[in-house]
Coordinates of C-alpha atoms and ligand atoms in Angstrom, one line a residue:
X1 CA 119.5 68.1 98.4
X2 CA 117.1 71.0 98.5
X3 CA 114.6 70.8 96.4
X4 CA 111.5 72.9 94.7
X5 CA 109.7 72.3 91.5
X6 CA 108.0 74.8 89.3
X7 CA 105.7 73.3 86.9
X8 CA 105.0 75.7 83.5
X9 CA 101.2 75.3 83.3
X10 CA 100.6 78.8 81.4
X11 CA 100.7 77.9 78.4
X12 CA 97.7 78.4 76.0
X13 CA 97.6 74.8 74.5
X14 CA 95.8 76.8 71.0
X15 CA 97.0 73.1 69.1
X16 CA 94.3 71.2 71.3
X17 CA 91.6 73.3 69.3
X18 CA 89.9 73.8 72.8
X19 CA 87.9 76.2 74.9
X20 CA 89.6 74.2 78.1
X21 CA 93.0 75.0 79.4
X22 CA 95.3 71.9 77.8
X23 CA 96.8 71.3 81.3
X24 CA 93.3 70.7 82.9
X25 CA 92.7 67.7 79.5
X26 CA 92.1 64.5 81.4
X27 CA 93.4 61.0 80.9
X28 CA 92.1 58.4 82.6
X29 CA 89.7 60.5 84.7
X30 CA 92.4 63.2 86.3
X31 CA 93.4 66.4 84.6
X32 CA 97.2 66.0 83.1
X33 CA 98.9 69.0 85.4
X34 CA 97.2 66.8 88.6
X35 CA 99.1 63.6 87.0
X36 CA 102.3 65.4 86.6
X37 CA 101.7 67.2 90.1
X38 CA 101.7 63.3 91.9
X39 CA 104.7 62.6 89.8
X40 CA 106.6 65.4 91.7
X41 CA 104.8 64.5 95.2
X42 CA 107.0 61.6 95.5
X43 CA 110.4 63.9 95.1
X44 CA 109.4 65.4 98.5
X45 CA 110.0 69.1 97.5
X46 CA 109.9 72.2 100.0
X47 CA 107.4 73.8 97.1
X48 CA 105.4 73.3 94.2
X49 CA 105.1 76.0 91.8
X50 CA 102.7 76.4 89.4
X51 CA 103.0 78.9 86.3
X52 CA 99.6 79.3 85.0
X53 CA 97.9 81.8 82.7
X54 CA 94.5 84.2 82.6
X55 CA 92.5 80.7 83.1
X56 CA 93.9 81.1 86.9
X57 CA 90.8 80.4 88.6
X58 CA 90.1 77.2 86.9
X59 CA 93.3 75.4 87.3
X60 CA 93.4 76.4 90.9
X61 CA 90.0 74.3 90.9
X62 CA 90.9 71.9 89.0
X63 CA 94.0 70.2 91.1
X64 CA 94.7 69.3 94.3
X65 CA 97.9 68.4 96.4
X66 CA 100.1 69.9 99.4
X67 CA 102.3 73.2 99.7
X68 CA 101.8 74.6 96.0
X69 CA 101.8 78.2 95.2
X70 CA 100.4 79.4 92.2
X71 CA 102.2 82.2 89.5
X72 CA 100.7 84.3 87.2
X73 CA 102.1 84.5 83.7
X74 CA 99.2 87.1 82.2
X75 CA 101.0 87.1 79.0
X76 CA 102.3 83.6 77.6
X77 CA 105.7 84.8 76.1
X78 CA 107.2 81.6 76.2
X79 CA 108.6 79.1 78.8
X80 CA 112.0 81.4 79.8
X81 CA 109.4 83.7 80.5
X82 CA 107.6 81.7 82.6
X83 CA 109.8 80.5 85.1
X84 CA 111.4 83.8 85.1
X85 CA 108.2 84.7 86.8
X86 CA 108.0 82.1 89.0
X87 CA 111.4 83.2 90.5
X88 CA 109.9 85.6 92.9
X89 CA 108.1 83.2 94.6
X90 CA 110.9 80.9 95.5
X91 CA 112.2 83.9 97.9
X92 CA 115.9 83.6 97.5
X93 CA 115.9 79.7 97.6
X94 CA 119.2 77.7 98.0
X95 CA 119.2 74.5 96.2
X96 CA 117.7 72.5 93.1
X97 CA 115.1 73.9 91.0
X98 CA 113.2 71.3 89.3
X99 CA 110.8 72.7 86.2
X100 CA 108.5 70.3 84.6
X101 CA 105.8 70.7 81.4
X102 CA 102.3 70.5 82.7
X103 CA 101.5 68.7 79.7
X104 CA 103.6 65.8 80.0
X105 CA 101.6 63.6 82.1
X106 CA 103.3 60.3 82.3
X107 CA 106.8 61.5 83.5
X108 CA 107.3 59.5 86.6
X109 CA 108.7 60.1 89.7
X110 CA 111.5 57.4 89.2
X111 CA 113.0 58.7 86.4
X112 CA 113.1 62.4 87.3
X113 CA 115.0 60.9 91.0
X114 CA 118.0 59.3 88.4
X115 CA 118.1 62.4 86.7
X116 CA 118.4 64.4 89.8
X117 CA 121.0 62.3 91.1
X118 CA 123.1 62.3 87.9
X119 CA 122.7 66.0 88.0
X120 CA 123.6 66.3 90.9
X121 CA 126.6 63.9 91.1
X122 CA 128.6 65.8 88.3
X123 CA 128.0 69.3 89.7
X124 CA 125.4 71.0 87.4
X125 CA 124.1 74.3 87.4
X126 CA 121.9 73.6 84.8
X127 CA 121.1 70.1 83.3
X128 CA 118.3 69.0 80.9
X129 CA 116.6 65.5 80.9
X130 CA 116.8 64.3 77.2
X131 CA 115.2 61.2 75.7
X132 CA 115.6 59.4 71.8
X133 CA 112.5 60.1 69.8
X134 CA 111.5 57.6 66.9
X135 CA 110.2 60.5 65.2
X136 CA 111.1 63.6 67.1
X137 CA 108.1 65.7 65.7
X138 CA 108.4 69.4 67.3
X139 CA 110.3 68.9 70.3
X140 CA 113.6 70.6 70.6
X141 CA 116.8 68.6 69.6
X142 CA 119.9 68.3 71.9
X143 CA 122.9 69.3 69.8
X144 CA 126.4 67.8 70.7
X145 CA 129.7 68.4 69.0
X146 CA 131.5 66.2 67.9
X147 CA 132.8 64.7 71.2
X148 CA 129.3 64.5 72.3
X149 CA 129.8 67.5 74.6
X150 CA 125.7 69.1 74.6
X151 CA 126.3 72.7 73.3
X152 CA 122.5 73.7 73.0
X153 CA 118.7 72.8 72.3
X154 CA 117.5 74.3 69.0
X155 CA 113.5 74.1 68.4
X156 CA 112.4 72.1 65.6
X157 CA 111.3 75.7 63.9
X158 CA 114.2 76.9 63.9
X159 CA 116.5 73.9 63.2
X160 CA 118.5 73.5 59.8
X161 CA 117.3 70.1 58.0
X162 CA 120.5 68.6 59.5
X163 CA 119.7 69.4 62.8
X164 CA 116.0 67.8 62.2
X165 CA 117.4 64.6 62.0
X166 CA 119.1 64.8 65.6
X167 CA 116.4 62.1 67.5
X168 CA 117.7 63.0 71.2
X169 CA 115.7 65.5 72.7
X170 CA 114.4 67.9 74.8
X171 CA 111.8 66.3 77.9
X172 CA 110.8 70.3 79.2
X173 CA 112.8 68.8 81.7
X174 CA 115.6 70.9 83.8
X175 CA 117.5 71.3 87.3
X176 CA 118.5 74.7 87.7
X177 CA 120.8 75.3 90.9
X178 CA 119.7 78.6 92.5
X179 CA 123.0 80.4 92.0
X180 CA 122.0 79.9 87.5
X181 CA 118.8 81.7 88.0
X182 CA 119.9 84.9 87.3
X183 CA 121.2 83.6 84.0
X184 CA 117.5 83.5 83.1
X185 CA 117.5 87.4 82.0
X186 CA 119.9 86.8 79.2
X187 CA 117.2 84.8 77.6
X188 CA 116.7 87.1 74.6
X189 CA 113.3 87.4 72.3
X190 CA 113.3 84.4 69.7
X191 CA 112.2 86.6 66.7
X192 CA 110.4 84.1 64.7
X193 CA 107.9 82.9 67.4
X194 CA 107.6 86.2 70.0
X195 CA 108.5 84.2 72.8
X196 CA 111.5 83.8 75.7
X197 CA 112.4 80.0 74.9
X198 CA 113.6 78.2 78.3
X199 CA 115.8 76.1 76.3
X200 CA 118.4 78.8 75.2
X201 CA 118.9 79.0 79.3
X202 CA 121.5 76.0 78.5
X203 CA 123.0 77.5 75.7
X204 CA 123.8 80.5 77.8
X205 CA 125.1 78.3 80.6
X206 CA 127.4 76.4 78.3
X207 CA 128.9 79.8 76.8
X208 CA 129.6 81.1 80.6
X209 CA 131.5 77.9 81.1
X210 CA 128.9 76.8 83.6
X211 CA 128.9 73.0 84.6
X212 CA 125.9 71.6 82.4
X213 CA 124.5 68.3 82.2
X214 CA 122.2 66.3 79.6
X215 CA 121.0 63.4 80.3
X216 CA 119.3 60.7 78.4
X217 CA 117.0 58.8 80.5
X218 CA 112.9 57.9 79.9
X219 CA 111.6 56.7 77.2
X220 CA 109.7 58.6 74.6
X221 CA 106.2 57.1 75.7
X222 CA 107.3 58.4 79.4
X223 CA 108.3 61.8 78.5
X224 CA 105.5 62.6 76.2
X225 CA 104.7 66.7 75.9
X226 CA 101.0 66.7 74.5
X227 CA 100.3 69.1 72.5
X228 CA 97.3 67.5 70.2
X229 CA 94.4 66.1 71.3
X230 CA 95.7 62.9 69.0
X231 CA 98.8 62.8 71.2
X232 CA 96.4 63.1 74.4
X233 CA 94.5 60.2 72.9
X234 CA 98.0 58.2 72.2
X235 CA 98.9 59.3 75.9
X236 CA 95.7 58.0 77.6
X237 CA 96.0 54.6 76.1
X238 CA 99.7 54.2 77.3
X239 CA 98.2 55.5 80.8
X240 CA 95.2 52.9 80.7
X241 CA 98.0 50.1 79.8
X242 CA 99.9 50.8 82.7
X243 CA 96.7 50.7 84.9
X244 CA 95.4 47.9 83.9
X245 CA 98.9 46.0 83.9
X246 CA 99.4 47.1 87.7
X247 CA 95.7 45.6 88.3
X248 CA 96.3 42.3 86.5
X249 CA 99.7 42.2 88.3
X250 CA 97.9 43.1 91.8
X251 CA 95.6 39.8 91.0
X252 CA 93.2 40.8 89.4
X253 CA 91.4 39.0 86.6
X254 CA 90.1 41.1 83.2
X255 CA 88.9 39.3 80.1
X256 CA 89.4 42.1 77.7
X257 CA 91.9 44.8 78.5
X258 CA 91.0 47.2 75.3
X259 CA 87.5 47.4 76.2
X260 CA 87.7 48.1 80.1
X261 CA 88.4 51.7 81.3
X262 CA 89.6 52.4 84.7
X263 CA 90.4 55.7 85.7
X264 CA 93.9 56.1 87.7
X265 CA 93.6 55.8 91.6
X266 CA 90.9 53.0 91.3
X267 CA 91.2 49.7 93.9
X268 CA 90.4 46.9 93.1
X269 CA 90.9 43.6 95.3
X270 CA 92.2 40.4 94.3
X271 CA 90.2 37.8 92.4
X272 CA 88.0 40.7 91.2
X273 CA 86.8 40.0 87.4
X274 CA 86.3 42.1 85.5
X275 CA 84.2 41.5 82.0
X276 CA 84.1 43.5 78.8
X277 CA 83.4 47.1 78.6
X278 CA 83.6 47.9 82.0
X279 CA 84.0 51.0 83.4
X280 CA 85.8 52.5 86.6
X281 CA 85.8 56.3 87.7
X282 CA 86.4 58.7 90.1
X283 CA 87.5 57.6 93.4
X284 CA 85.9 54.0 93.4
X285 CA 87.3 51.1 95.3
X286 CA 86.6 47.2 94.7
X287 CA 86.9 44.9 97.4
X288 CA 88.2 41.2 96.6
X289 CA 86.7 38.3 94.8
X290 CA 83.9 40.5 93.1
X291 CA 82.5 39.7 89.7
X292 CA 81.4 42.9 87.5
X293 CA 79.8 42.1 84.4
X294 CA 79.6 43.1 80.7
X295 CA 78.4 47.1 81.0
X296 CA 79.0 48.6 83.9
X297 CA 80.0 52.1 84.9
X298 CA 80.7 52.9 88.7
X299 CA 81.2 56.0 89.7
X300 CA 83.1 56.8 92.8
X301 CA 81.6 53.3 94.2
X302 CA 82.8 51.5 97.3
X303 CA 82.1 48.3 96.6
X304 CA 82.6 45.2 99.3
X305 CA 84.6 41.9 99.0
X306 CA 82.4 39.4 96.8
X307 CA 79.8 42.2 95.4
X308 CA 78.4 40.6 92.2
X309 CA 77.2 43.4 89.8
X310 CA 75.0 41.9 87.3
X311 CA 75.3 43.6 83.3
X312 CA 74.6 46.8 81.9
X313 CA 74.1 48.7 86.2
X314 CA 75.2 51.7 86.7
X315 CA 76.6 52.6 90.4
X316 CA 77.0 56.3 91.2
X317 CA 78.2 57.7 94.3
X318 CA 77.0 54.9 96.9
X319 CA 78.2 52.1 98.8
X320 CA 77.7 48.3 98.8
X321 CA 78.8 45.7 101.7
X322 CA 80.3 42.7 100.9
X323 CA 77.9 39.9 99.1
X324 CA 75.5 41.9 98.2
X325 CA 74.0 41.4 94.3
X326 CA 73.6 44.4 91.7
X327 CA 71.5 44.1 88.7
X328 CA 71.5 43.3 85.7
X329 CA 70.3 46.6 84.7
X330 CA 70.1 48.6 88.1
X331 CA 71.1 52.2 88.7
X332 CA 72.1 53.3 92.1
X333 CA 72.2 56.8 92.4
X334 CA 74.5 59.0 94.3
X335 CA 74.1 58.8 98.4
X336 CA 73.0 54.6 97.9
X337 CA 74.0 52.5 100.4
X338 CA 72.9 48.8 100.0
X339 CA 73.9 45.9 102.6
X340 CA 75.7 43.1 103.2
X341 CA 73.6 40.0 101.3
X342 CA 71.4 42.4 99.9
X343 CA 69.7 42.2 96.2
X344 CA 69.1 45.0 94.1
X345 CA 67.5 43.3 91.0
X346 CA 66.3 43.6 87.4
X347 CA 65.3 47.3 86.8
X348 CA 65.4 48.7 90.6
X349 CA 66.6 52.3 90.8
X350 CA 67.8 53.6 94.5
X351 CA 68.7 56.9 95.3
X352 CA 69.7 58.4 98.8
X353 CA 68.2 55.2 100.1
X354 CA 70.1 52.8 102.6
X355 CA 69.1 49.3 102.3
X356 CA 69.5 47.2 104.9
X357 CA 71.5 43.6 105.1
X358 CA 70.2 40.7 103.4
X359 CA 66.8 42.6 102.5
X360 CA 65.8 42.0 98.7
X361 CA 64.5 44.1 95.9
X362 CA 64.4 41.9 93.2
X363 CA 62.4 43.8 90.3
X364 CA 61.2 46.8 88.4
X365 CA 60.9 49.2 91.7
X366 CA 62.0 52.8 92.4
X367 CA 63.3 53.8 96.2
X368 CA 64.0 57.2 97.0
X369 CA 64.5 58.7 100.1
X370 CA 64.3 55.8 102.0
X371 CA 65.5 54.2 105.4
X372 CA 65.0 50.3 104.9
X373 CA 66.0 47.8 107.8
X374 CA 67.2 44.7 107.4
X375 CA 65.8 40.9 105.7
X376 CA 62.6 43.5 104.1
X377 CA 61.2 42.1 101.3
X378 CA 59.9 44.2 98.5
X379 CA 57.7 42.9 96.2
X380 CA 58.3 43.8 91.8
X381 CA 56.4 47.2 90.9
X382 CA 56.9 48.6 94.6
X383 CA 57.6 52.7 94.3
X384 CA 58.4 55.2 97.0
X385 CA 56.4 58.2 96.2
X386 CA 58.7 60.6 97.4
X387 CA 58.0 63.3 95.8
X388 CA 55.3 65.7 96.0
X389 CA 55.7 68.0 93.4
X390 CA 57.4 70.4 95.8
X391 CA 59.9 68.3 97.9
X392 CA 61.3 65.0 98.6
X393 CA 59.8 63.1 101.5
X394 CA 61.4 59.9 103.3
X395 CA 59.6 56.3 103.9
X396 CA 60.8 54.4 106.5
X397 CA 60.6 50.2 106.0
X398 CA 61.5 48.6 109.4
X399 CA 63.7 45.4 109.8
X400 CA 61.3 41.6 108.6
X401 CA 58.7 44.1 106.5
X402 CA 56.5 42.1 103.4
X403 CA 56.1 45.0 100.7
X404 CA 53.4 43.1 98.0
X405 CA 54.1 43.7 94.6
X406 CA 52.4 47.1 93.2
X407 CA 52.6 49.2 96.1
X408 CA 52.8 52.4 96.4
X409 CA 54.3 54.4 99.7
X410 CA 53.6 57.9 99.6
X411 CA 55.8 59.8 101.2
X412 CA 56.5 60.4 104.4
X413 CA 55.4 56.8 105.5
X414 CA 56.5 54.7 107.9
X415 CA 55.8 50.6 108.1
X416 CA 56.5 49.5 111.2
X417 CA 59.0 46.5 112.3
X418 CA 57.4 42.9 110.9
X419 CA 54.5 44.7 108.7
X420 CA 53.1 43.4 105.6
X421 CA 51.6 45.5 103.3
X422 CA 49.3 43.4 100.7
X423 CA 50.0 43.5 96.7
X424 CA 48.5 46.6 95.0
X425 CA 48.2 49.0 98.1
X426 CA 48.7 52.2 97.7
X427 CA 50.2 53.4 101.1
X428 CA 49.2 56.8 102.8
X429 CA 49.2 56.3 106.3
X430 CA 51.9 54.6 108.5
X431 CA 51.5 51.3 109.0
X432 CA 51.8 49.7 112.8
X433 CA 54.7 47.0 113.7
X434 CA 53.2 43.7 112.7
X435 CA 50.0 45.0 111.0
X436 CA 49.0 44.1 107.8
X437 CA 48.0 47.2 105.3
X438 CA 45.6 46.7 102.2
X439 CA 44.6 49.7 100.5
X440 CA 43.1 48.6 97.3
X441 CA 39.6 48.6 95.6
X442 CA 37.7 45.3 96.9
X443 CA 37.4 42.5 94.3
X444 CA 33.6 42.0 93.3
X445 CA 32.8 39.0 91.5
X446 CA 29.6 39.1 89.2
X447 CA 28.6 36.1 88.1
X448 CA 27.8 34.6 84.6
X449 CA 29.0 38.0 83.2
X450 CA 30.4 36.8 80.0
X451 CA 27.4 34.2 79.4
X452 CA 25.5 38.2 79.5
X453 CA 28.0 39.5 77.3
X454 CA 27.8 37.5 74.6
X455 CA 23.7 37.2 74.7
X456 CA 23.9 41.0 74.5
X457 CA 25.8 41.4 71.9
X458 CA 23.8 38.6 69.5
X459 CA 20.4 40.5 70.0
X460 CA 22.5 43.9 69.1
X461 CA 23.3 41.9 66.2
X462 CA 19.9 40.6 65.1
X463 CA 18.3 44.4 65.5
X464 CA 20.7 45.8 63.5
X465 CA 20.2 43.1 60.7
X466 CA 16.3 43.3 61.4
X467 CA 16.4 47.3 60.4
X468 CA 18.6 46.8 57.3
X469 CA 15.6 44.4 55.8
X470 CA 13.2 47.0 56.2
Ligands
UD1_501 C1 108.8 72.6 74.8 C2 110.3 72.9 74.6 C3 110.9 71.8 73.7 C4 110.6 70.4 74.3 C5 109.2 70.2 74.6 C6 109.0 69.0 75.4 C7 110.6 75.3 74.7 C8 110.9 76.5 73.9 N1 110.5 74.2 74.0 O1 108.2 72.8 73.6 O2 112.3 72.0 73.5 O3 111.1 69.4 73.5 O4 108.6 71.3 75.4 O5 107.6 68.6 75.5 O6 110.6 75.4 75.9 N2 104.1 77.4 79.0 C9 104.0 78.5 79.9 N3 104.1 79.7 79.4 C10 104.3 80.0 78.1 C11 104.5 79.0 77.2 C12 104.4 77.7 77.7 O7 103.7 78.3 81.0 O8 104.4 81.2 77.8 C13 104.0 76.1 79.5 C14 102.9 75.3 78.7 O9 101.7 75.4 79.4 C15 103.4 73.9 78.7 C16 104.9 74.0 78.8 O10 105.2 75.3 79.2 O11 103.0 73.1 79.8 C17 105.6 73.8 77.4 O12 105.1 74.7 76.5 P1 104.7 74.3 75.0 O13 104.3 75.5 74.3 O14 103.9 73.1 75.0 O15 106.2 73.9 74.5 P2 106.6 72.9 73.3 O16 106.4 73.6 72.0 O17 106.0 71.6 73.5
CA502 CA1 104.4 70.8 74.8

């Protein structure tokens, strides 16, 4: 079967009380056209059709994914309107037309392949994915006669109190053979709202003795339209449920579910634990048999096999080979790259810095703009003065260096292979493979200072006491 899908995305989402389009709203970390866009990616369609509205520009940003085309609808009169405009850009297609809502995100791909099979088993020209709603709220209900034969979709606003109470309903959901389309321009003006409603396509097919098709399939989590930024909020949870199931089913241990966040697309390996109030975005990948404790964000991390990260680090951007140690409380900032067996301790911030295997930064440092070799050691309070009020400037730690603890590197530096730099040097010239580098005030000792002190200030005393009495 021959197959395009147009997804309506023009829409100007006003109930989301929002200055961004409602198909770009994200849940769990991608916006919800790009969700229903994967959905469809798996149907293996010719094109992908997007509807979208004056925020154009935006959405074209905003999503990503092979052979779509994009549709203006300038106006949004409604969804018959829509896909009547996305006709021209199917140039005279023969087959299935799939149209989907951009804003139902957790339609999946398995569902929409029964429905297209059912659809196109008996012969349709136009069918309609249906689902039972609990409480059918605003979404159109599927009215049947009394044989159960579907005569048409009336919307909620326009429905008699009987017709309220029908709970099988409208998904946004359709497959419209080519040779239907042209039914599309009998959709006529619904009065009340201003608007070309898609639905009364079926109506008309039904009256034209078309073959139509409803199908109830989905649940009514899965077919979802959000048009609230409550429903988006009810969405995302189901989403994050269903994530963090597949991770759990794919070995992976999490002590609290409702308290760790992981946005869709994450890896993460086998054996990986995961403790409270952890949280996973972008496009991060764990490797196996890591441990990520209490209060962690990453950010588009790629993280080794058996990484511990250590509470309340934050990992942006970077990479970290396998056995390596984060934190507790360590930021690595976007273009990080630490080691295999490397430490990055209590309070250490790196940015654009790579950091060789097995070398150690155990405390309170700052490296930035750095190249460090391998098995360095840096002593606590070591910083990379990188910056020099007008750019950023790179030191250079070769592989076996000893940084002392309180130094200071002032960019560009270089410390040669095997250096040691002594505790509390402040570093301005490069240092020589094997050298050692102090560059601090010498220590003077001067004796019996106290014993002076304290003499001093008694005979301060007794002069003072000496003028009161005269
Ligand atoms: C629509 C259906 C309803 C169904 C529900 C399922 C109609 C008239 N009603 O209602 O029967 O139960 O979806 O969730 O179709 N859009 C455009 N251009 C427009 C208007 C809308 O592209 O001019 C897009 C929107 O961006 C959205 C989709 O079409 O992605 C649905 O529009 P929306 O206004 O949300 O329709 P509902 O009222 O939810
Ligand atoms: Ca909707």
């Amino acid at each position: 079967m021959k197959l395009v899908c147009v997804i309506l995305a023009a829409g100007i989402g006003k109930r989301m009380n929002s200055s961004i389009p409602k198909v770009l709203h994200t849940l769990c970390g991608k916006p919800m056209l790009q969700h229903v866009l994967n959905a469809v990616e798996k149907l293996k369609p010719e094109k992908k059709i997007i509807v979208v509205g004056k925020r154009y520009d935006e959405i074209t940003r905003a999503v990503s994914g092979s052979l779509i085309s994009y549709v203006l609808q300038k106006i949004p009169k409604g969804t018959g309107d829509a896909l009547l405009k996305a006709v021209g850009a199917l140039d005279n297609f023969k087959g299935t037309i799939l149209v989907l809502n951009g804003d139902a995100p957790l339609v999946t791909a398995d569902t929409v392949k029964s429905f297209l099979s059912l659809s196109e088993k008996n012969g349709d020209a136009v069918s309609v994915l249906s689902f039972t709603a609990e409480n059918p709220g605003a979404y159109g209900r599927i009215i049947r006669d009394t044989s159960g034969y579907a005569l048409q979709i009336i919307e909620e606003k326009d429905a008699t109190r009987e017709q309220k109470k029908v709970k099988e309903v409208n998904s946004g959901i359709y497959a419209i053979r080519s040779e239907a389309l042209n039914l599309l321009s009998r959709i006529k003006l619904n009065r009340a709202k201003g608007e070309y409603y898609l639905t009364d396509l079926f109506e008309i097919a039904v009256k034209r003795n078309a073959k139509t098709g409803v199908y109830c399939l989905g649940s009514e989590e899965e077919m979802m339209g959000i048009n609230t930024r409550r429903e988006l909020l009810t969405a995302e949870k189901v989403m994050q449920q269903k994530i963090i199931d597949a991770l759990i089913e794919g070995g992976v241990k999490c002590i609290d579910p409702a308290s760790t966040y992981v946005h869709s697309g994450v890896k993460i390996g086998a054996d990986t634990l995961l403790y409270p109030n952890v949280y996973l975005e972008g496009d991060t990948g764990i490797g196996r048999g890591c441990t990520i404790y209490p209060n962690v964000r990453i950010t588009e991390g790629t993280i080794g096999n058996n990484v511990t990260i250590k509470d309340s680090s934050v990992i942006e951007n970077s990479i970290v080979k396998q056995n390596a140690q984060i934190g507790p409380f360590a930021h690595l900032r976007p273009g990080s790259f630490i080691g295999s067996n490397a430490k990055i301790g209590n309070f250490v911030e790196v940015k654009k810095s790579s950091i060789g295997n097995g070398t150690k930064a155990s405390h309170l440092s700052y490296i930035g703009d750095a190249v460090v070799g391998k098995d360095v050691n840096i002593g606590a309070g070591t910083i990379t003065c990188n910056y020099d009020g007008k750019q950023k400037n790179k030191t250079e730690i070769h592989d076996g260096v000893f940084i002392g603890s309180d130094t200071q590197l002032i960019a560009p530096v270089k410390v040669g292979k095997g250096a040691y730099v002594g505790a509390g040097s402040t570093i301005t010239e490069d240092v020589p493979p094997g050298a050692l580098a102090i560059g601090r005030g010498k220590q003077r000792n001067i004796r019996n200072w106290a014993r002076k002190r304290r003499a001093n200030i008694s005979s301060l005393v007794a002069e003072v006491s000496s003028r009161r009495r005269d």
